[in-house]
XYZ file of C-alpha atoms in Angstrom:
634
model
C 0.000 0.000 0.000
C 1.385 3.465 -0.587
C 0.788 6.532 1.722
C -1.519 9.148 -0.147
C -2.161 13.087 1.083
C -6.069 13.403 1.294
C -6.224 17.213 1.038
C -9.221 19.266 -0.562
C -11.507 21.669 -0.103
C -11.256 22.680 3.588
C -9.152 19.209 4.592
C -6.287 19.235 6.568
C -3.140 16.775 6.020
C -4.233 13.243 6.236
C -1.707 10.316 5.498
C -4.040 7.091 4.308
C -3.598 3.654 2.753
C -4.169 4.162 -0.999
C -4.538 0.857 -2.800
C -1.944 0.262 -5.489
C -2.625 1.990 -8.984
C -3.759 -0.590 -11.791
C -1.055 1.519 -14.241
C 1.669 1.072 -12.077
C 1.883 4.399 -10.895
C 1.148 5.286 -7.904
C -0.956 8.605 -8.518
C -3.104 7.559 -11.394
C -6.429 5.816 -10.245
C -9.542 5.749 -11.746
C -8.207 7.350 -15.015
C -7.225 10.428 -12.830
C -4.452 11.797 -11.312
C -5.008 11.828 -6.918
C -3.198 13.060 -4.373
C -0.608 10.571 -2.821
C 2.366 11.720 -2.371
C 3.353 13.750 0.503
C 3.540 17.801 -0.089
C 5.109 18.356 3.219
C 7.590 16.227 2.159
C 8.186 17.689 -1.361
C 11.688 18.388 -2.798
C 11.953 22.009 -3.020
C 14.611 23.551 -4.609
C 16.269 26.478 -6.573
C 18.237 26.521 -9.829
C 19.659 28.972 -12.300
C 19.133 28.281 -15.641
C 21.763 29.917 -18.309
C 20.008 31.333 -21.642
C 21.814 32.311 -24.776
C 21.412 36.075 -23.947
C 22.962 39.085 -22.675
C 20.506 41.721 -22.728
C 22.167 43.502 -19.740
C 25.600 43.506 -21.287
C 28.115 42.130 -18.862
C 29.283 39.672 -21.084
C 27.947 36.829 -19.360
C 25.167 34.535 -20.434
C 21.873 35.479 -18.313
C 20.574 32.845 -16.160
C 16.713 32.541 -15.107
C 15.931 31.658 -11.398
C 13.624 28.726 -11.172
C 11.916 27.671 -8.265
C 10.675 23.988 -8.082
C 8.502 21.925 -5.930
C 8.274 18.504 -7.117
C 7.226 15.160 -5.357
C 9.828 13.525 -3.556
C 8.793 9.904 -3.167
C 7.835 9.887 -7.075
C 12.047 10.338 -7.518
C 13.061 8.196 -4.776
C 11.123 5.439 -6.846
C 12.713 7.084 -10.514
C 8.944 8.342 -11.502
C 9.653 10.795 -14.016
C 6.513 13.333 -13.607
C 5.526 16.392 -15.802
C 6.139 20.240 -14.812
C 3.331 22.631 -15.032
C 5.223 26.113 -14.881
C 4.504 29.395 -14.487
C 6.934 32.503 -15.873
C 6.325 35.816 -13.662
C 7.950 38.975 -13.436
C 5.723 39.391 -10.237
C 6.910 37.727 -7.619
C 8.623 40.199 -5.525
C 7.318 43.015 -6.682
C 3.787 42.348 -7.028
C 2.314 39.053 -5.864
C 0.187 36.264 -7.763
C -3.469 36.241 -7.342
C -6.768 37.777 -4.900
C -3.457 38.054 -2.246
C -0.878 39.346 -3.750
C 1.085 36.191 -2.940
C 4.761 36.361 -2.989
C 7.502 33.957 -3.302
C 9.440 33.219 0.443
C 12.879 31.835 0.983
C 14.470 30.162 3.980
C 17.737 31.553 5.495
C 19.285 29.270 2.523
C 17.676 30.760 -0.073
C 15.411 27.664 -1.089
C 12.102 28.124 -1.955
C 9.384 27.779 0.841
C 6.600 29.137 -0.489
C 5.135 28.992 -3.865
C 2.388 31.643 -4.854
C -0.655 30.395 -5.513
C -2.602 26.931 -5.233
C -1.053 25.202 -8.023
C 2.115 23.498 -6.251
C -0.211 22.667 -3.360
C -2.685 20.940 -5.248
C -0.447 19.358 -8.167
C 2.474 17.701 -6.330
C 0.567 15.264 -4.441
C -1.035 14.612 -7.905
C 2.465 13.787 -9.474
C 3.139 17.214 -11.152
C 6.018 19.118 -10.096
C 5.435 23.025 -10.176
C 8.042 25.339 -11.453
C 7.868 29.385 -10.681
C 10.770 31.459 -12.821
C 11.771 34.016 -12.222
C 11.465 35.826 -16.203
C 14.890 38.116 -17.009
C 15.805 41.016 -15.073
C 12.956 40.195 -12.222
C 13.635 38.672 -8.777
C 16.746 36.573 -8.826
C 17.520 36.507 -12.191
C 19.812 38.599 -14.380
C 19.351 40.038 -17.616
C 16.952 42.738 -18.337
C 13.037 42.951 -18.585
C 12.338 43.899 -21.930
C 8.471 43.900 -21.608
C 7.001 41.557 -23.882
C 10.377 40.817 -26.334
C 13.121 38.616 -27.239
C 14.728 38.752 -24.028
C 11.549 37.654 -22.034
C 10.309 35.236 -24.072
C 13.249 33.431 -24.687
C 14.390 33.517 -20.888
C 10.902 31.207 -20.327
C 11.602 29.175 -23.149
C 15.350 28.346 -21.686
C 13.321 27.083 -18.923
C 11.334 24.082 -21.129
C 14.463 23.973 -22.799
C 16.510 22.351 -19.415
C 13.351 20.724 -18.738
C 13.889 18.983 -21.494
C 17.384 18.428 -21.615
C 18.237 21.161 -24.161
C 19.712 23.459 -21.909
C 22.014 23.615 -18.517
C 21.677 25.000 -14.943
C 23.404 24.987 -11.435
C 22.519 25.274 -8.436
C 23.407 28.377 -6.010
C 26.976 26.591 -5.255
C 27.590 26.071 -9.210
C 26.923 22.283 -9.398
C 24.923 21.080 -12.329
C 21.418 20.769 -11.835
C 19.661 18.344 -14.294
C 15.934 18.093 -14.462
C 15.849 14.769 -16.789
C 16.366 12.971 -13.710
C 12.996 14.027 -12.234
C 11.080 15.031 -15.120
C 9.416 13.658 -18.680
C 9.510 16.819 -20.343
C 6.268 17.569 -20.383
C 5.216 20.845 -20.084
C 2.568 22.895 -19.519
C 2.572 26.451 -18.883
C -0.247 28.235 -16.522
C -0.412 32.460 -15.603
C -2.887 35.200 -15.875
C -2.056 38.538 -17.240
C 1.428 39.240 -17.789
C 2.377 35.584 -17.051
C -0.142 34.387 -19.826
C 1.660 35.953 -21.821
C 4.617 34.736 -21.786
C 2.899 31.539 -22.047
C 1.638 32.803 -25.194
C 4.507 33.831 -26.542
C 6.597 30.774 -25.475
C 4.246 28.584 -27.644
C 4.408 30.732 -30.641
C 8.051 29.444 -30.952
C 7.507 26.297 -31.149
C 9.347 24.950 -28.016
C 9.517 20.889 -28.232
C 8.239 19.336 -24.638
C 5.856 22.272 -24.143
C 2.303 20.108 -24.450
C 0.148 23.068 -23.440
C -0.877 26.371 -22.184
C -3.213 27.851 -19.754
C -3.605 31.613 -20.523
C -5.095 33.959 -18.127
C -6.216 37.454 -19.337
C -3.235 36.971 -21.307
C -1.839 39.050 -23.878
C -1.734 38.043 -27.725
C 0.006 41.719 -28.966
C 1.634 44.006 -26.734
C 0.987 46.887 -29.452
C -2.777 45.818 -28.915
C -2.378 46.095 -25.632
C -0.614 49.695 -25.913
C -2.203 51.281 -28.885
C -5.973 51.085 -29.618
C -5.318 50.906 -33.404
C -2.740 53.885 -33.529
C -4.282 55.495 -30.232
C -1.891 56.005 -27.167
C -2.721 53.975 -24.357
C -0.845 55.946 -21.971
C 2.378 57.691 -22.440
C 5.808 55.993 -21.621
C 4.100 53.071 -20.788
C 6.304 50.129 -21.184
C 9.212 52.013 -19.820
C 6.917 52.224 -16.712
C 6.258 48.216 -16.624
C 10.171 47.396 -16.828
C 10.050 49.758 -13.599
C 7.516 48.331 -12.028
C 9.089 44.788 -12.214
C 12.639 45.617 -12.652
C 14.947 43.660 -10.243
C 18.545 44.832 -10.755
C 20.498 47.474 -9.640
C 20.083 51.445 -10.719
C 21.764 51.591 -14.309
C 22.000 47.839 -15.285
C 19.431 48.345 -17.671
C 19.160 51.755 -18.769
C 20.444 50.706 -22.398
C 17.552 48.539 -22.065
C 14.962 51.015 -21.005
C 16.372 53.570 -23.991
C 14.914 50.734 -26.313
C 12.039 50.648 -24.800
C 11.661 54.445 -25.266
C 12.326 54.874 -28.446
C 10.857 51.252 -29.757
C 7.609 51.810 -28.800
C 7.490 55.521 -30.777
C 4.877 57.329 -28.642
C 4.564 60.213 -31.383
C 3.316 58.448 -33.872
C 1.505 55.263 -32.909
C 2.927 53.181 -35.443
C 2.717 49.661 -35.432
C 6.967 48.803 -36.275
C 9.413 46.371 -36.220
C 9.873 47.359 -32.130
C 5.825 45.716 -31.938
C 6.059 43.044 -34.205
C 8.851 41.426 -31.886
C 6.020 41.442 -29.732
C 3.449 40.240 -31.518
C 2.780 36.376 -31.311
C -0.275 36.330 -33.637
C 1.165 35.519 -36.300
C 3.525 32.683 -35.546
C -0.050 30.425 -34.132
C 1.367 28.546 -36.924
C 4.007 27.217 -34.785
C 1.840 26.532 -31.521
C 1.848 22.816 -31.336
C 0.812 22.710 -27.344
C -3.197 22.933 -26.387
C -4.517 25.880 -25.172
C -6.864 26.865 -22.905
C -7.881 30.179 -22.874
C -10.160 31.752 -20.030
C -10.748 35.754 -20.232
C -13.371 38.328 -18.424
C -15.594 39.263 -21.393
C -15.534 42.676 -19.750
C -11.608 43.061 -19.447
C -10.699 46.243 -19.951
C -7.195 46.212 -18.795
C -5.781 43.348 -21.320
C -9.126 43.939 -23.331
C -10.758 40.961 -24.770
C -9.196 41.277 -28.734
C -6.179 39.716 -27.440
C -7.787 36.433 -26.890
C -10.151 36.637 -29.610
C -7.771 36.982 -32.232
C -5.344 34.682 -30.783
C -8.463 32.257 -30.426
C -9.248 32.314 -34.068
C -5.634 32.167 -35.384
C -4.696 28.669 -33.084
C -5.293 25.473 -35.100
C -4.736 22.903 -32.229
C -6.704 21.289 -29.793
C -8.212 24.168 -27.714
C -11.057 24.990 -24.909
C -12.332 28.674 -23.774
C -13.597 30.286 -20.591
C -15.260 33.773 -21.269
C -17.016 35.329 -17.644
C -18.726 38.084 -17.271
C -16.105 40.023 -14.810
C -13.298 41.816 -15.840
C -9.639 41.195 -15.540
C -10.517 38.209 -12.713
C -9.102 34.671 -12.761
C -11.413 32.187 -12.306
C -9.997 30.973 -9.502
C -12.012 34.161 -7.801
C -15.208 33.727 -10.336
C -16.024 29.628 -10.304
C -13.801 28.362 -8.446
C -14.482 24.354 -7.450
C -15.438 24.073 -11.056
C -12.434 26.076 -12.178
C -10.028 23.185 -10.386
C -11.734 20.232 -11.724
C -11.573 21.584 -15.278
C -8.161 22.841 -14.697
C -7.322 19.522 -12.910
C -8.859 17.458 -15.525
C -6.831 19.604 -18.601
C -3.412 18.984 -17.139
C -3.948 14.919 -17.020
C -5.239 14.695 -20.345
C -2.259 16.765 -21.530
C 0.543 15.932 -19.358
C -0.408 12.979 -17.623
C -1.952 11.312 -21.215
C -4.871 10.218 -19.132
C -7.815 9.967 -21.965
C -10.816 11.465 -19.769
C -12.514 12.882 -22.509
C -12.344 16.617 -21.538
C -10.909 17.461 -25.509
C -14.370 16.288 -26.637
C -16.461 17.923 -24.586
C -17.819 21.279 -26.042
C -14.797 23.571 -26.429
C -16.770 27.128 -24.628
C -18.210 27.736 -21.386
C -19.795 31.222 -21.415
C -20.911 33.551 -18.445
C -24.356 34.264 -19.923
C -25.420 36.513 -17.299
C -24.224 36.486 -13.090
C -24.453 32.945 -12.021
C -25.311 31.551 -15.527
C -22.984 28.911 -17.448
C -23.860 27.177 -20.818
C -21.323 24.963 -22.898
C -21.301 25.919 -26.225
C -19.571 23.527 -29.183
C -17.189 26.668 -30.293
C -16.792 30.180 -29.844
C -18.031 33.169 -31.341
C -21.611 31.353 -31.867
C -22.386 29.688 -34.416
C -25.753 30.886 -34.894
C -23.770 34.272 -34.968
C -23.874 36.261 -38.568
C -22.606 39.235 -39.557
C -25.447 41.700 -39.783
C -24.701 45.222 -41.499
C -26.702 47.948 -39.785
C -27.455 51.067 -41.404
C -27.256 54.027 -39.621
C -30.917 56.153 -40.498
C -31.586 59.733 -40.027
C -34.330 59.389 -36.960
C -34.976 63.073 -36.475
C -31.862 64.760 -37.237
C -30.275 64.208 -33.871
C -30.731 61.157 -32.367
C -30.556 58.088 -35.468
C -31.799 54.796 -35.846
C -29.967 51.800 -36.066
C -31.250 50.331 -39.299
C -33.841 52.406 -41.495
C -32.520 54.533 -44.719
C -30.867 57.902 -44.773
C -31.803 61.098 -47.508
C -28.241 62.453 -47.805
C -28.218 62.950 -43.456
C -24.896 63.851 -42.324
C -23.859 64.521 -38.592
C -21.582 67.220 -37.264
C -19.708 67.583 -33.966
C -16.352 68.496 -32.458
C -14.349 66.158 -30.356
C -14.584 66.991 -26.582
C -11.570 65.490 -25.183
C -13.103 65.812 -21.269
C -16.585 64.088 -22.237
C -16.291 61.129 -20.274
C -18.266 57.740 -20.834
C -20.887 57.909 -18.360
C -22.068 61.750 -19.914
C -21.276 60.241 -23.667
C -23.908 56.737 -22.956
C -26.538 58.469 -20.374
C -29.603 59.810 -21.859
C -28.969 59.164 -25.822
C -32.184 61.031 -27.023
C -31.122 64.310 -25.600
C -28.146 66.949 -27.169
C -24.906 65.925 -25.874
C -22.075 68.348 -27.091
C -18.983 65.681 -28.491
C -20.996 62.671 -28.954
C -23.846 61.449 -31.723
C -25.687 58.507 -31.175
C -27.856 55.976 -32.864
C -30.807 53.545 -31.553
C -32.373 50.573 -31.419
C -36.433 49.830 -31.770
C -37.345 48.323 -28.801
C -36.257 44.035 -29.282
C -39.289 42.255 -29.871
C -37.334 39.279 -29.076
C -33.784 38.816 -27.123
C -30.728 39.226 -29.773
C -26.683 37.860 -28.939
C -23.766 39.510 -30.193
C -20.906 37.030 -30.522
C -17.979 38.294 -32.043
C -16.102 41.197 -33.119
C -17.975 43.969 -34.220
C -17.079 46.918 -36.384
C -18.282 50.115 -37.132
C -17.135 52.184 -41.070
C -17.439 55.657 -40.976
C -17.811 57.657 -44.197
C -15.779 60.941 -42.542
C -14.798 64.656 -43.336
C -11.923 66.356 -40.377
C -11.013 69.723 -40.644
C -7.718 68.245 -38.837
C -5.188 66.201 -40.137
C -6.308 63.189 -38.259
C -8.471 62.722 -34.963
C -9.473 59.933 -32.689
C -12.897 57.952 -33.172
C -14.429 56.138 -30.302
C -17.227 53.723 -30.540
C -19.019 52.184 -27.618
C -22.142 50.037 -28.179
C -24.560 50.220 -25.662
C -27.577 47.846 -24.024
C -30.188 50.389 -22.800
C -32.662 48.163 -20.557
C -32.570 47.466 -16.699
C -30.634 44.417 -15.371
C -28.621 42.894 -13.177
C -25.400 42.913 -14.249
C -21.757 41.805 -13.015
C -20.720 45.093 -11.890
C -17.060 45.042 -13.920
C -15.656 48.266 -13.356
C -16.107 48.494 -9.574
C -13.094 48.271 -7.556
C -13.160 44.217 -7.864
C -13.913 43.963 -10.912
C -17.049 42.014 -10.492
C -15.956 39.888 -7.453
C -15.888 40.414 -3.788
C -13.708 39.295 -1.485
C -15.008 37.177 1.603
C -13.855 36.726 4.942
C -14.030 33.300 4.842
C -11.708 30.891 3.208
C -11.463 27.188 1.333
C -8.307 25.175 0.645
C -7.111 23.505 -2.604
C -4.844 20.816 -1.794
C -2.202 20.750 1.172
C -0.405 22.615 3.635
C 2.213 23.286 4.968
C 3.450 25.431 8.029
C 5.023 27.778 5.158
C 2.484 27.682 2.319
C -0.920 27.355 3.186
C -3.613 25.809 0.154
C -6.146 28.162 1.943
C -7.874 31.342 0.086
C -10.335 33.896 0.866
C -13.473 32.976 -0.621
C -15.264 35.397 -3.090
C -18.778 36.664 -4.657
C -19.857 37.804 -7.653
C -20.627 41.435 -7.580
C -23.501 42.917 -9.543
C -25.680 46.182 -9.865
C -28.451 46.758 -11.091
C -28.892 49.832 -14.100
C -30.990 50.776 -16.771
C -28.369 50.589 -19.365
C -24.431 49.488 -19.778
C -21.163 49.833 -22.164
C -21.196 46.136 -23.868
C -18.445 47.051 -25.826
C -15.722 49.811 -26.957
C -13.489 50.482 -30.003
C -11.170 53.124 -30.773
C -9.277 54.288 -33.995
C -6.517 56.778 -35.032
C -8.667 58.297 -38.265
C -4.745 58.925 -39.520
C -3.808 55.447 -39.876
C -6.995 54.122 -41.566
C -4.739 52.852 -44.741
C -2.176 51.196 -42.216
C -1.380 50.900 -38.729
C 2.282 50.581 -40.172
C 2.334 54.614 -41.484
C 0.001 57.775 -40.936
C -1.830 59.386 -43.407
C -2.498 62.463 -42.887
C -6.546 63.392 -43.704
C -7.183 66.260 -46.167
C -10.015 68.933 -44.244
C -13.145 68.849 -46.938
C -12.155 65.000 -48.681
C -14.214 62.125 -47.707
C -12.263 59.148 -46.192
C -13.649 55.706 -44.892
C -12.749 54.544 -41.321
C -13.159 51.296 -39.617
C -13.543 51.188 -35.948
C -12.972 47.956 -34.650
C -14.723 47.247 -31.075
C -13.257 44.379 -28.870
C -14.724 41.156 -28.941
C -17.846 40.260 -26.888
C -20.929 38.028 -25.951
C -23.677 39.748 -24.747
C -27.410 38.864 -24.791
C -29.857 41.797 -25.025
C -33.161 41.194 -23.499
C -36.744 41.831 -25.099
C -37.848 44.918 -24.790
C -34.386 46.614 -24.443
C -32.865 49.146 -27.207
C -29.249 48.688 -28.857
C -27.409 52.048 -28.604
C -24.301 53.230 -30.785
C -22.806 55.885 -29.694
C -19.922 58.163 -31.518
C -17.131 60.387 -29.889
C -13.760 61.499 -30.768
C -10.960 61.151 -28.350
C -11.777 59.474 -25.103
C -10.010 60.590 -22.002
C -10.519 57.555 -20.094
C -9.403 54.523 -21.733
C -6.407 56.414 -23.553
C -4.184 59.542 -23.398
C -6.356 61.475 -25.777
C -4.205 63.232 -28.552
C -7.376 65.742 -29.225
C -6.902 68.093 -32.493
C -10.482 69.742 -31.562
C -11.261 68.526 -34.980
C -14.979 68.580 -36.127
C -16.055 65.499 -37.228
C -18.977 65.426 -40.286
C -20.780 61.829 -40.669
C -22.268 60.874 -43.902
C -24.963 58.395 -42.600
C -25.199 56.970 -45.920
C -21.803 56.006 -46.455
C -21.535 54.569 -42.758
C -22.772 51.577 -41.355
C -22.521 48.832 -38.380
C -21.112 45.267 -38.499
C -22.501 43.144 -35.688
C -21.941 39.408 -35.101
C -25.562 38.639 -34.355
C -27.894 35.785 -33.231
C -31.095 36.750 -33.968
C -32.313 40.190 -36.002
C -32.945 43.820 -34.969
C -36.418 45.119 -35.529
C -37.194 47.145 -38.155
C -36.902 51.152 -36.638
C -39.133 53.492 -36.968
C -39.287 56.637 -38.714
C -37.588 57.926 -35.649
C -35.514 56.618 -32.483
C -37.136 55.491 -29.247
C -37.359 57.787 -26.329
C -34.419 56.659 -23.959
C -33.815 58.208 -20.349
C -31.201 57.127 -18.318
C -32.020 57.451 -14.638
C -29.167 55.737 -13.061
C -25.659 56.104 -14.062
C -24.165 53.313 -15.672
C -21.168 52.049 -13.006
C -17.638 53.975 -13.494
C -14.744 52.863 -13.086
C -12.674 53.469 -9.650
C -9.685 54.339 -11.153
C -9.050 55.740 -14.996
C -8.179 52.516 -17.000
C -5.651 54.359 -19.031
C -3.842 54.100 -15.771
C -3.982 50.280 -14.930
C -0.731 48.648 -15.088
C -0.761 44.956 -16.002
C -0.842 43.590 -12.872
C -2.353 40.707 -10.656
């Protein structure tokens, strides 16, 4: 008989007699993976693993800490067992997770305790779990360049000694080899930043990496940035590098001039500094699964990055889309978060066939507390539906209906903020134009991407063009941009796997937040009008010439109920969700030549001769903080 952990949901450390696995190992019963070997016990260890790079110009190799918890009786008997890792600048700076978890060290230096639940409830399953340290960030050297070369190869060297490919020491020099503990097998786990990586580690390819788990996760970095050639926020990822940076004053400055310069503020242009950090377009090379979970309502790493990263992967993949924003669903779902999770990991690294890659590939958030499974994602009762924009009475328009030569005029206001720009579309609103709705006879999805083309004449050179689309209807809603983000934290707690005196599996339990409102943002989209022919170049707009513009929106799923209205509504710059670059350009709208793209399930009712009457009682929610603002953290 061996001795197995029995640790779960609220259980403390329990040594039983486990009967002896059919497959010859001991933590694989019952076509699953279960907890028997000892976490208390676990090997726990620290290694340095030497990359092919010297970003911070010393003219040594940089090495990548690692930090590695791995099941100690599974060696002793010469188990080989897979890794599931995750790459963080964050842990000293930052913290992992609801707690801001950080990593601890004994007196040694050896690892202790491992952010989040993932070593805690994986070990005893016959996973080790590996935490490194990504270049120029806690313990290892080199220097953070913020989504490029440096940082994505510094995770890679990781799989790379995993599997044999590289070489590492330990803090006294000797070799460290993982091959003696360790198949290979790979999978990589981390939400935000940490996705990322994982993202970008799979775009190149890496043998032995079998899959990724990506978290609010990043697909672009110049998506994440720019909004289509509009500034995020000035000097931003000169201010991440900061943030995380982990080596002394100076080591990196050459570094941080790149990232100045690179990213080309003044312009917006998408360049060769971008394209390093852009893993869209090698999904060719992804070979691992991937399973994606993102907050629908993200607006921090907003929801485009998984979308078109979604659509580009051809390899065995599953999606997660909630109604919160940037939230892991850890905080959202979380006993049904760890099965799935669990249940990923041994199809994928263990080889266990349990079925979970046939299941349907999306479970959607349909409203707070709602879940369906749906066989892919966007919908596939989804089709793109062009919407006309009609003339309604020449100042509120109707979505749908036929325009006699209308036009709309108005001149960016660079302080209108989003709440004054959505509340009360039937009234005059200087800076912002809007278009309704009839009243739904029946309930309509958009699942998808939608667009908006805007036949335009600017008096300026160029200006900015915001888009918001907008559900106008009380509802309870997952309240997003409150300070949680659609969650609330709890004062009592649950625990995912074992403990030990040094790393609890314990975390405060949470709650969906919602409001209730009479109308709400669904989705967003913003566009330089100057880079309409290329994100690549500007092109400056001649005042009194006609020019078409695309505004993309991010990617949603949102039901609208019966009896609600569908709002578009029009600005210029927006001073919330970017640095606004306002020319106090006036904008002129040829309805004709405009119209919107939605990916819809089900059909709009034919308007009438004139827009609904709309009133807005309640403020939709704000935000706590400006999003422009936000760093990409936990």
């Amino acid at each position: 008989m061996a001795a197995t952990i029995v640790a779960g949901v609220g259980a403390s450390l329990v040594l039983s007699a486990a009967p002896a696995s059919a497959t010859g190992i001991p933590h694989v019963q019952g076509g699953q993976t279960v907890p028997v070997y000892s976490y208390e016990n676990a090997v726990r260890e620290s290694v340095w693993v030497q990359t092919r790079l010297d970003n911070d110009r010393d003219g040594v190799p940089d090495k990548v800490a690692v930090d590695i918890t791995r099941p100690r009786e599974a060696a002793d008997r010469r188990i080989k067992v897979p890794v599931i890792l995750e790459a963080s600048p964050y842990y000293s700076c930052c913290g992992r997770g609801n707690e801001s978890e950080l990593k601890q060290y004994d007196a040694n230096g050896v690892i202790t305790k491992q952010p989040l639940f993932y070593d805690n409830f994986f070990v005893p399953r016959g996973y080790a779990f590996v935490a490194a340290d990504l270049a120029g960030t806690n313990r290892s050297t080199g220097c953070m360049d913020v989504g490029g070369r440096e940082e994505v190869l510094s995770a890679k060297a990781v799989v790379d000694w995993l599997n044999g490919r590289a070489t590492a020491t330990y803090a006294d020099g000797t070799p460290a080899v993982a091959t003696r503990w360790t198949n290979g097998r790979t999978g990589m786990i981390g939400k935000s930043w940490d996705g990322s990586v994982a993202n970008g580690v799979a775009a190149t390819g890496v043998e032995g990496l079998e899959t990724i788990v990506p978290i609010s996760a990043i697909s672009s970095w110049y998506d994440y940035q720019r909004y289509n050639g509009v500034l995020r926020a000035e000097d931003y990822p000169e201010y991440l590098h900061q943030v995380v940076n982990g080596r002394p004053a100076g080591v990196c400055a050459a570094t941080v001039e790149q990232l100045d310069s690179g990213s080309d503020d003044v312009t917006g242009n998408y360049n060769a500094y971008w394209a390093e950090r852009d893993f869209r377009p090698d999904a060719r090379k992804v070979h691992a699964s991937v399973f994606i979970a993102h907050g629908i309502n993200d607006t921090n790493v907003t929801t485009t990055q998984f979308a078109q990263w979604w659509q580009r992967l051809d390899v065995p993949k599953k999606i997660w889309l909630a109604q919160q924003g940037h939230v892991d669903p850890f905080d959202i779902r979380r006993a049904e978060w760890v099965d799935t999770l669990h249940r990923w990991f041994d199809r994928w690294l263990q080889g266990l066939r349990n079925g979970i890659d046939r299941e349907p590939a999306a479970t959607i958030e349909t409203a707070p507390g709602t879940w369906v499974d749906e066989r892919t994602w966007p919908a596939s009762a989804a089709k793109t539906t062009k919407v006309a924009l009609g003339d309604g009475d020449g100042m509120t328009g109707t979505l749908g209906g036929g325009s006699t030569a209308g036009s709309r005029t108005w001149t960016d206001a660079p302080d209108l903020s989003e709440a004054a720009a959505v509340a009360s579309p039937g009234t005059a609103v200087p800076g912002r134009v809007s278009f309704l709705s009839a009243p739904l006879t029946r309930p309509v999805r958009i699942s998808g991407t939608p667009t908006v083309t805007l036949r335009v004449q600017v008096d300026k050179p160029t200006t900015e063009l915001t888009a918001r689309l907008v559900d106008y209807g009380t509802a309870t809603r997952v309240n997003y941009l409150g300070r949680g983000e659609g969650i609330t934290t709890l004062a009592t707690e649950s625990c995912w796997g074992a403990s030990t005196t040094a790393d609890d599996a314990c975390y405060r339990d949470t709650a969906e937040a919602v409001v209730t409102s009479d109308h709400a943002v669904v989705t967003r989209g913003w566009q330089d009008a100057a880079h309409h022919v290329s994100l690549r170049f500007v092109t400056p707009l001649q005042p009194g010439r006609w020019y078409s513009v695309t505004v993309p929106m991010q990617a949603t799923d949102q039901r609208i109920a019966a009896g609600h209205v569908l709002g578009l509504i029009l600005q210029a710059s927006d001073n919330e969700y970017s640095t606004p670059q306002s020319t106090g350009a006036t904008i002129r709208l040829d309805l004709r030549g405009s119209s919107l793209s939605l990916p819809l399930a089900g059909k709009l009712p034919v308007p009438g001769a004139t827009a609904p009457v709309v009133t807005t009682s309640s403020p939709a929610p704000a935000r706590v903080a400006p999003p422009r603002f936000q760093p990409l953290l936990p």
